[in-house]
Structures are given as structure tokens and as C-alpha cells.
Tab-separated table of C-alpha atoms (C1' of nucleotides) in Angstrom:
chain	number	residue	atom	x	y	z
A	1	MET	CA	-48.972	112.895	113.425
A	2	GLU	CA	-48.278	115.968	114.846
A	3	TYR	CA	-48.076	119.729	113.246
A	4	HIS	CA	-47.089	122.153	116.020
A	5	GLY	CA	-48.234	120.145	118.508
A	6	GLN	CA	-51.545	119.795	116.621
A	7	LYS	CA	-52.715	116.288	115.526
A	8	ILE	CA	-53.378	116.412	111.490
A	9	GLU	CA	-54.504	113.662	109.344
A	10	VAL	CA	-52.186	113.416	106.062
A	11	ASP	CA	-54.018	112.482	103.094
A	12	SER	CA	-50.832	111.263	101.398
A	13	GLY	CA	-50.212	108.255	104.308
A	14	ARG	CA	-46.527	109.010	103.639
A	15	GLY	CA	-46.019	111.659	105.851
A	16	ARG	CA	-42.541	111.599	107.292
A	17	GLU	CA	-41.240	112.217	110.566
A	18	GLY	CA	-37.759	112.228	111.717
A	19	GLY	CA	-34.626	114.152	112.510
A	20	ARG	CA	-35.747	117.479	114.142
A	21	GLY	CA	-38.866	118.844	115.348
A	22	ASP	CA	-41.748	116.908	114.584
A	23	CYS	CA	-39.772	113.984	112.712
A	24	ASN	CA	-38.671	110.916	114.583
A	25	GLU	CA	-37.056	108.541	112.115
A	26	ASN	CA	-33.455	108.718	111.674
A	27	ASN	CA	-31.918	111.172	109.100
A	28	GLN	CA	-30.534	108.070	107.119
A	29	GLU	CA	-33.988	107.185	106.062
A	30	ILE	CA	-35.133	110.929	105.307
A	31	LYS	CA	-32.075	111.120	102.760
A	32	GLU	CA	-33.047	107.415	101.353
A	33	GLU	CA	-36.847	108.520	101.461
A	34	ASP	CA	-36.070	111.708	99.543
A	35	VAL	CA	-34.234	109.933	96.735
A	36	VAL	CA	-37.307	107.901	96.300
A	37	MET	CA	-40.012	110.455	96.702
A	38	GLU	CA	-38.729	112.238	93.182
A	39	LEU	CA	-39.528	115.870	94.732
A	40	ARG	CA	-41.139	117.997	92.621
A	41	ARG	CA	-39.504	121.297	90.905
A	42	GLY	CA	-40.769	123.563	88.414
A	43	PRO	CA	-44.177	125.701	88.318
A	44	TRP	CA	-46.686	125.064	91.096
A	45	THR	CA	-50.040	123.196	90.060
A	46	VAL	CA	-53.453	125.031	91.336
A	47	GLU	CA	-53.875	122.000	93.282
A	48	GLU	CA	-50.611	122.011	94.693
A	49	ASP	CA	-50.862	125.448	95.866
A	50	PHE	CA	-54.649	124.811	97.479
A	51	THR	CA	-52.417	122.048	99.180
A	52	LEU	CA	-50.295	124.634	100.725
A	53	ILE	CA	-52.908	127.257	101.263
A	54	ASN	CA	-55.061	124.927	102.936
A	55	PHE	CA	-52.353	123.129	105.477
A	56	ILE	CA	-51.124	126.772	106.518
A	57	ALA	CA	-54.274	127.666	107.021
A	58	HIS	CA	-55.209	125.186	109.531
A	59	HIS	CA	-52.078	124.482	110.894
A	60	GLY	CA	-49.916	127.778	110.339
A	61	GLU	CA	-46.602	127.941	109.559
A	62	GLY	CA	-44.159	126.079	110.733
A	63	ARG	CA	-40.827	124.600	110.064
A	64	TRP	CA	-41.003	124.184	105.956
A	65	ASN	CA	-39.408	120.503	105.530
A	66	SER	CA	-41.527	119.143	107.909
A	67	LEU	CA	-44.437	121.327	106.677
A	68	SER	CA	-44.228	120.022	103.237
A	69	ARG	CA	-43.958	116.193	104.034
A	70	CYS	CA	-46.767	116.892	106.597
A	71	ALA	CA	-49.087	118.546	104.231
A	72	GLY	CA	-48.096	115.721	101.354
A	73	LEU	CA	-46.431	118.179	98.706
A	74	LYS	CA	-43.774	116.409	97.202
A	75	ARG	CA	-41.374	119.830	97.253
A	76	THR	CA	-38.700	120.684	99.362
A	77	GLY	CA	-39.215	122.833	102.026
A	78	LYS	CA	-37.780	126.000	100.693
A	79	SER	CA	-39.879	125.549	97.873
A	80	CYS	CA	-43.205	125.861	100.016
A	81	ARG	CA	-41.695	128.373	101.973
A	82	LEU	CA	-41.031	130.675	98.742
A	83	ARG	CA	-44.658	129.793	96.768
A	84	TRP	CA	-46.113	130.759	100.634
A	85	LEU	CA	-44.280	134.105	100.901
A	86	ASN	CA	-44.041	135.057	97.157
A	87	TYR	CA	-47.455	134.020	96.025
A	88	LEU	CA	-49.726	132.805	97.926
A	89	ARG	CA	-49.195	135.006	101.133
A	90	PRO	CA	-53.107	136.663	101.835
A	91	ASP	CA	-51.454	139.767	101.832
A	92	VAL	CA	-49.098	140.143	99.045
A	93	ARG	CA	-49.651	142.969	96.916
A	94	ARG	CA	-49.943	142.388	93.549
A	95	GLY	CA	-49.735	144.917	90.233
A	96	ASN	CA	-47.439	147.972	89.105
A	97	ILE	CA	-44.845	149.416	92.152
A	98	THR	CA	-46.593	152.550	92.803
A	99	LEU	CA	-44.511	155.910	92.561
A	100	GLU	CA	-43.877	155.630	96.077
A	101	GLU	CA	-43.025	152.232	96.518
A	102	GLN	CA	-40.532	153.081	93.483
A	103	LEU	CA	-38.976	156.332	95.547
A	104	LEU	CA	-38.861	154.073	98.540
A	105	ILE	CA	-37.263	151.134	96.924
A	106	LEU	CA	-34.522	153.852	95.257
A	107	GLU	CA	-34.262	155.657	98.906
A	108	LEU	CA	-33.659	152.383	100.871
A	109	HIS	CA	-31.306	150.878	98.316
A	110	SER	CA	-29.131	153.757	98.129
A	111	ARG	CA	-28.655	153.266	101.579
A	112	TRP	CA	-28.890	149.549	101.982
A	113	GLY	CA	-27.581	148.086	98.804
A	114	ASN	CA	-28.968	144.370	98.124
A	115	ARG	CA	-30.717	143.868	101.120
A	116	TRP	CA	-33.460	143.127	99.317
A	117	SER	CA	-35.495	141.355	102.094
A	118	LYS	CA	-34.585	144.329	104.473
A	119	ILE	CA	-35.874	146.818	101.802
A	120	ALA	CA	-38.958	144.366	101.341
A	121	GLN	CA	-39.864	145.025	105.141
A	122	HIS	CA	-40.466	148.827	104.381
A	123	LEU	CA	-42.711	147.941	101.321
A	124	PRO	CA	-46.294	146.024	102.865
A	125	GLY	CA	-47.130	143.220	100.419
A	126	ARG	CA	-43.982	143.487	98.444
A	127	THR	CA	-41.755	140.844	98.537
A	128	ASP	CA	-37.861	140.778	98.541
A	129	ASN	CA	-38.029	138.762	95.114
A	130	GLU	CA	-40.142	141.225	93.780
A	131	ILE	CA	-38.431	144.048	94.824
A	132	LYS	CA	-35.277	142.363	93.376
A	133	ASN	CA	-36.834	141.679	90.097
A	134	TYR	CA	-38.070	145.104	89.718
A	135	TRP	CA	-34.731	146.708	90.673
A	136	ARG	CA	-32.987	144.471	88.034
A	137	THR	CA	-35.552	144.972	85.569
A	138	ARG	CA	-35.969	148.421	85.639
A	139	VAL	CA	-33.074	150.525	87.323
A	140	GLN	CA	-30.357	148.111	86.278
A	141	LYS	CA	-31.822	147.978	82.640
A	142	HIS	CA	-31.979	151.767	82.421
A	143	ALA	CA	-28.002	151.929	83.848
A	144	LYS	CA	-27.204	149.856	80.943
A	145	GLN	CA	-29.346	151.920	78.708
A	146	LEU	CA	-26.730	154.846	79.864
A	147	LYS	CA	-23.896	152.424	79.839
A	148	CYS	CA	-23.141	153.579	83.430
A	149	ASP	CA	-22.121	150.907	86.022
A	150	VAL	CA	-25.253	150.580	88.431
A	151	ASN	CA	-22.889	151.285	91.306
A	152	SER	CA	-21.085	153.875	90.003
A	153	LYS	CA	-20.953	157.311	91.738
A	154	GLN	CA	-22.147	158.723	88.544
A	155	PHE	CA	-25.473	156.697	88.608
A	156	LYS	CA	-26.311	156.759	92.431
A	157	ASP	CA	-25.892	160.376	92.010
A	158	THR	CA	-28.331	160.685	88.902
A	159	MET	CA	-30.583	158.566	91.037
A	160	LYS	CA	-30.410	160.527	94.009
A	161	TYR	CA	-30.229	164.268	92.448
A	162	LEU	CA	-32.760	163.270	89.084
A	163	TRP	CA	-34.682	160.507	89.510
A	164	MET	CA	-35.535	160.471	93.330
A	165	PRO	CA	-36.488	164.263	92.997
A	166	ARG	CA	-38.868	163.413	90.262
A	167	LEU	CA	-40.253	160.576	91.357
A	168	ALA	CA	-41.178	163.524	94.727
A	169	GLU	CA	-42.693	165.491	92.386
A	170	ARG	CA	-44.696	163.388	90.113
A	171	ILE	CA	-46.192	162.034	93.720
A	172	GLN	CA	-46.357	165.392	94.771
A	173	ALA	CA	-48.421	166.333	91.339
A	174	THR	CA	-50.159	163.442	91.489
A	175	ALA	CA	-51.483	163.779	94.714
A	176	ALA	CA	-52.059	167.599	94.033
A	177	ALA	CA	-54.047	166.806	91.066
A	178	THR	CA	-56.231	164.430	92.261
A	179	SER	CA	-57.454	166.883	95.603
A	180	ASN	CA	-57.544	170.017	92.872
A	181	PRO	CA	-58.334	168.594	89.638
A	182	THR	CA	-58.747	171.996	88.219
A	183	ALA	CA	-55.499	173.833	89.244
A	184	ALA	CA	-54.083	171.390	86.944
A	185	SER	CA	-55.400	172.971	83.677
A	186	SER	CA	-55.603	176.591	84.951
A	187	SER	CA	-52.041	177.348	85.965
A	188	GLY	CA	-49.587	179.399	84.150
A	189	PRO	CA	-46.029	178.552	83.218
A	190	THR	CA	-44.909	175.713	85.486
A	191	ALA	CA	-41.480	175.660	86.895
A	192	THR	CA	-40.078	172.800	84.883
A	193	THR	CA	-41.153	171.178	82.197
A	194	THR	CA	-39.439	167.849	83.191
A	195	TYR	CA	-42.330	165.327	82.808
A	196	ILE	CA	-44.752	167.534	80.155
A	197	GLN	CA	-44.695	165.554	77.381
A	198	ASN	CA	-42.035	165.657	74.536
A	199	GLN	CA	-40.536	168.896	76.554
A	200	GLU	CA	-37.849	167.175	77.780
A	201	ILE	CA	-35.654	168.772	74.958
A	202	GLN	CA	-36.576	172.072	75.719
A	203	HIS	CA	-35.300	172.007	79.183
A	204	PRO	CA	-32.555	169.515	79.123
A	205	LEU	CA	-31.149	170.407	82.859
A	206	PRO	CA	-32.363	168.939	85.458
A	207	ASN	CA	-33.880	170.640	89.093
A	208	MET	CA	-30.900	171.001	91.860
A	209	ASN	CA	-32.301	172.955	94.040
A	210	HIS	CA	-32.041	170.677	96.508
A	211	HIS	CA	-28.396	169.212	97.636
A	212	VAL	CA	-26.174	169.449	94.634
A	213	PRO	CA	-22.532	167.808	94.375
A	214	GLU	CA	-20.015	170.008	94.824
A	215	TYR	CA	-18.374	168.792	91.665
A	216	LEU	CA	-21.457	170.112	89.538
A	217	PRO	CA	-20.648	173.006	87.239
A	218	ILE	CA	-21.213	176.258	88.812
A	219	GLN	CA	-23.023	177.290	85.187
A	220	LEU	CA	-25.402	174.649	85.892
A	221	MET	CA	-26.098	175.774	89.387
A	222	ASN	CA	-26.789	179.059	88.638
A	223	ILE	CA	-29.347	178.102	86.172
A	224	GLU	CA	-31.331	175.990	88.470
A	225	LYS	CA	-31.663	178.912	90.981
A	226	THR	CA	-33.878	180.533	88.248
A	227	ASN	CA	-36.514	177.507	88.804
A	228	SER	CA	-39.213	177.818	91.035
A	229	LEU	CA	-38.939	174.606	92.635
A	230	ASN	CA	-36.929	174.100	95.647
A	231	TYR	CA	-35.976	170.974	97.823
A	232	SER	CA	-35.007	172.271	101.253
A	233	ALA	CA	-31.397	172.544	101.829
A	234	THR	CA	-30.463	171.266	104.984
A	235	SER	CA	-26.633	172.259	104.747
A	236	ALA	CA	-24.658	174.594	102.565
A	237	SER	CA	-21.886	171.876	102.424
A	238	SER	CA	-22.942	168.946	100.140
A	239	ASP	CA	-20.152	166.545	101.808
A	240	ASN	CA	-22.122	166.862	104.827
A	241	TYR	CA	-26.238	166.166	104.066
A	242	SER	CA	-28.036	165.507	107.408
A	243	SER	CA	-29.567	162.342	108.295
A	244	ASP	CA	-31.802	162.931	111.153
A	245	LEU	CA	-34.736	160.479	110.601
A	246	THR	CA	-35.750	161.121	114.012
A	247	ASP	CA	-37.287	164.057	113.597
A	248	GLY	CA	-40.336	163.586	111.743
A	249	CYS	CA	-38.454	164.973	108.548
A	250	TYR	CA	-36.553	163.233	106.602
A	251	ASN	CA	-33.816	165.429	104.939
A	252	PHE	CA	-32.836	164.615	101.088
A	253	PRO	CA	-30.460	162.855	100.542
A	254	ILE	CA	-28.621	160.767	102.939
A	255	ASN	CA	-24.957	160.508	103.477
A	256	GLN	CA	-24.145	157.773	101.500
A	257	SER	CA	-21.343	156.822	104.505
A	258	ASN	CA	-24.742	156.835	107.216
A	259	ASN	CA	-24.777	153.257	107.159
A	260	GLN	CA	-26.556	153.078	110.532
A	261	ASP	CA	-29.722	151.406	110.457
A	262	HIS	CA	-32.864	154.022	111.745
A	263	SER	CA	-35.212	152.246	110.075
A	264	GLN	CA	-38.389	150.115	111.910
A	265	VAL	CA	-41.577	148.288	110.302
A	266	ASN	CA	-44.672	149.830	111.948
A	267	GLN	CA	-46.279	146.379	112.258
A	268	SER	CA	-49.060	147.833	113.666
A	269	THR	CA	-49.641	150.585	111.176
A	270	ASN	CA	-48.319	148.749	108.513
A	271	GLN	CA	-47.087	152.030	106.803
A	272	PHE	CA	-43.476	152.626	105.174
A	273	CYS	CA	-41.056	153.668	108.177
A	274	TYR	CA	-38.003	155.125	108.600
A	275	GLY	CA	-36.487	156.039	111.619
A	276	GLU	CA	-39.666	157.565	113.635
A	277	SER	CA	-41.113	159.032	110.367
A	278	THR	CA	-43.450	157.584	108.547
A	279	ILE	CA	-41.825	158.105	104.607
A	280	ASN	CA	-44.112	159.949	102.342
A	281	PRO	CA	-43.665	162.559	99.474
A	282	THR	CA	-44.346	165.608	101.773
A	283	SER	CA	-41.003	164.234	103.671
A	284	TYR	CA	-38.807	165.717	100.552
A	285	ASN	CA	-39.662	169.290	101.675
A	286	PHE	CA	-41.244	170.884	98.532
A	287	HIS	CA	-41.570	174.635	98.478
A	288	PRO	CA	-45.264	175.067	99.397
A	289	GLY	CA	-45.406	177.467	96.291
A	290	PHE	CA	-44.478	174.709	94.120
A	291	GLN	CA	-46.852	174.321	90.857
A	292	GLY	CA	-44.820	172.308	88.668
A	293	PHE	CA	-45.919	169.387	86.718
A	294	GLN	CA	-49.787	170.407	87.124
A	295	GLU	CA	-49.709	169.588	83.473
A	296	VAL	CA	-49.408	165.990	83.652
A	297	ASP	CA	-52.020	164.134	82.725
A	298	GLN	CA	-52.075	160.546	83.457
A	299	GLN	CA	-50.993	159.365	80.263
A	300	ASN	CA	-47.792	160.728	80.581
A	301	ASN	CA	-47.931	159.820	84.218
A	302	THR	CA	-47.483	156.220	82.972
A	303	GLN	CA	-45.425	156.632	80.475
A	304	TRP	CA	-42.743	158.476	82.616
A	305	MET	CA	-43.618	155.569	85.231
A	306	GLU	CA	-42.691	153.141	82.276
A	307	ASN	CA	-39.448	154.838	81.365
A	308	PRO	CA	-38.451	157.763	83.419
A	309	TRP	CA	-34.577	158.372	81.867
A	310	ASN	CA	-34.564	160.464	79.426
A	311	ILE	CA	-32.289	163.095	77.721
A	312	GLU	CA	-32.058	165.245	81.211
A	313	ASP	CA	-30.519	161.820	82.173
A	314	VAL	CA	-27.620	161.206	79.727
A	315	CYS	CA	-26.949	165.113	79.911
A	316	PHE	CA	-27.138	164.742	84.101
A	317	LEU	CA	-24.592	162.010	83.796
A	318	GLN	CA	-22.523	163.778	80.350
A	319	GLN	CA	-22.458	166.636	83.200
A	320	LEU	CA	-21.004	164.359	85.980
A	321	ASN	CA	-18.472	162.937	83.671
A	322	ASN	CA	-17.054	166.034	82.378
A	323	ASP	CA	-16.434	167.354	85.858
A	324	MET	CA	-15.046	164.125	87.585
B	25	DA	C1'	-47.789	135.239	59.186
B	26	DA	C1'	-43.793	133.257	61.146
B	27	DC	C1'	-39.908	133.680	63.632
B	28	DT	C1'	-36.581	135.985	66.300
B	29	DA	C1'	-35.115	139.259	69.993
B	30	DT	C1'	-36.476	141.151	74.025
B	31	DT	C1'	-38.487	141.427	78.827
B	32	DG	C1'	-40.898	140.109	83.616
B	33	DC	C1'	-40.969	137.482	86.948
B	34	DA	C1'	-41.541	132.634	89.152
B	35	DA	C1'	-38.520	129.225	90.764
B	36	DC	C1'	-34.398	127.118	91.993
B	37	DC	C1'	-29.102	127.079	93.645
B	38	DG	C1'	-25.452	128.057	96.881
B	39	DC	C1'	-24.107	129.857	100.917
B	40	DG	C1'	-23.932	131.250	105.457
B	41	DC	C1'	-26.058	131.533	110.000
B	42	DG	C1'	-28.614	130.160	113.722
B	43	DT	C1'	-30.357	126.248	116.648
B	44	DC	C1'	-30.055	121.849	118.634
B	45	DA	C1'	-29.225	117.602	120.214
C	8	DC	C1'	-17.303	122.082	120.965
C	9	DT	C1'	-19.350	119.862	117.263
C	10	DG	C1'	-22.092	118.465	113.104
C	11	DA	C1'	-26.327	117.882	111.098
C	12	DC	C1'	-30.366	120.052	109.977
C	13	DG	C1'	-33.309	123.943	108.626
C	14	DC	C1'	-34.132	128.568	106.884
C	15	DG	C1'	-33.355	133.008	104.802
C	16	DC	C1'	-31.135	135.411	101.658
C	17	DG	C1'	-28.954	137.473	97.287
C	18	DG	C1'	-27.608	135.866	92.909
C	19	DT	C1'	-29.167	133.060	89.024
C	20	DT	C1'	-31.750	130.615	85.347
C	21	DG	C1'	-36.153	129.028	82.910
C	22	DC	C1'	-39.798	130.079	80.320
C	23	DA	C1'	-43.812	132.252	78.980
C	24	DA	C1'	-45.446	136.750	77.078
C	25	DT	C1'	-44.566	140.305	74.545
C	26	DA	C1'	-42.560	143.230	70.791
C	27	DG	C1'	-39.847	143.754	67.008
C	28	DT	C1'	-38.485	142.578	62.263
DNA sequence: AACTATTGCAACCGCGCGTCA
DNA sequence: CTGACGCGCGGTTGCAATAGT
């Protein structure tokens, strides 16, 4: 039997060939055999995993149906492909979605919607399935909690103007705390208490010195100006958010109507890339003097990751609803 | 401790597209 | 050109683990 032009041995002795590619038997026989073969379904066993890994290690990926048969796996090609791509592939990343990844997922989803595989291309080691699950279990859950349609403008605005800046802030703060641990305890009052444990109710208004929708109340915006935390505003008009992805600085937020695909996967560096720039929290253009959130400890950090929504979100949504 | 509800994720399903004979 | 096949994608389901009562 041949696979990818290589002679291989199939210990099952049932390696089938036919149809396209490496198979030689006629299609009718394949269908009959599929019925007789009793294809396995459900969870994969360790033996099956080992067989698949071993086979791909020796022969590489290829036509999955052929691969499945040649490897002696009683699985559909689809099942093998899914198992390999989502679980067995050596570069698959396990574990929690990081803050950076969360931010990237939100950003890319706001741009592309449920194009999970496309989004996954920008998160090295993450699979479309994992991202999809993250979105459905975390983001949609919170939308449901807020009694808000995940596709509604209110929810999207909340993500863009509240959650994503928060994530960027958290990433910045974490980076700052890592590079200068003593600063966290010595700094004065923070610009906002958004992420300081148990302080949300005292400061229920979101930070929005960055782009703000025109329909937000003036009162809210005036209060916002008292905050020292700044995001770069690239335009006075909230209708024309620029999306210049080629200047090395990703301006936030992206105009929803801009559906052009500026993304690229930097295969050589394996970095998150967007246009010609690598996405990182600093591309949200924080004010250099930003000192907020330095009081956040690791414990609170974790809590926020688990439940990024708080009373602010409700206030924010209500504000949007009232104004629309 | 026992039961129920909820959550998270692996796996499956169906559809659409590309390729090939 | 056309039909069969393989593949990839997004949506959905099933179930084990965990939380809540």
C-alpha cells in the first residue's frame, strides 16, 4: 500500500484503496465496506490516539479518509482530522485563554464574526473549536446574563468600549507589575478603580477617553474626562473610526463597516499579526503616564478573567439603551 | 451524602466549496 | 460539463466534571 507515495505496512490488513488518491477499488465496494466496517464513534482511546500520531509522524498528513484507512483506524477521515487538529497536534496549546488572546479574539470577532478558523489563524496553537467554545461559553454567557443579544449593537459597543479597553488595561498593568513589582504598592490613587477588588460600585462609570459613540450622554462623557487614563483618539468623529492597520499602530476601534481583510499570519514568527503590525496591548495607545490598576493583585486578576462583567457593564448597557 | 443544575469541551453533523476523472 | 468525492467550516450535541441545594 502507498501513502503519499511511500510504501507502508498496515497491520490491520484491511487497508482499503479505491476512489481518488491512493485508493484503487471502486466506489461501490467502499460504500459496502463502510457499512461492514462499523466505523467507531465517540471518544478516542489512547490506542487510537497513538496510532494516529504514529502514522502522521511517519507519513505526514494527507487525505484524511485515506489516512484513516491506511492507518487502520476505524474512524472517518473527518474524525481523524478533527482529533489531530484539535487535540493531538504537537503545537496545540492547552490551558486557559490568556488576556492577550481574549483581547485578540474579541477584536477579531468584532471584525469577522463567527469566522473561527480565520480567527484561530491569529492565535498560534489555538484551534477554531477552542475559540468557538470560548466565545459560546464565556462571551455569550455574559450577554445572556446581561439580557442582551450578543449580536446587538449595545453588546458590541460594550465589548468595544468597555471590555476590550479593560483587557488592554489589564495586560498593561500585568506587564507593568511584572517589570516593576514595587510600583504597584507605592503608587497613589489610581485613575480608575474598575479592576480593584470590590471597588466597582464606587466608580460605576466606564472609562471612555478613547472613542465614544455619539449617542452616549454628554454628562457621562464629561465625567470621563476627569480620568487620567487615555486612549488615543484618532478622530473627533465617532463615526469615522480609522482602521489604519499598515502604520504599525492599530487604532481602536475598527469601523464596523470596514470588512476588508488586512490580516496576515506571520508564519515565521508565529506572532499575532494584524495588517503589518503585531498586535500587542500597547497598540491600544495608553497614555504614557498611565498608572491605573497597579493595585490589582494576582488574585483579583484571576477573578476578573473569570468574570469580567460587573455592575459597570450593566450601567453601560443601560446608558446605551436609554440613549437609543 | 444524594440529587439536580450548570458548565466546559470534545466530538459529531450538515452544508458548501474545490478538485478530479 | 457534471457527478463523485474529500475537505474544511460553523453549528450543534453529548457527556463528564463541577457547583449548588
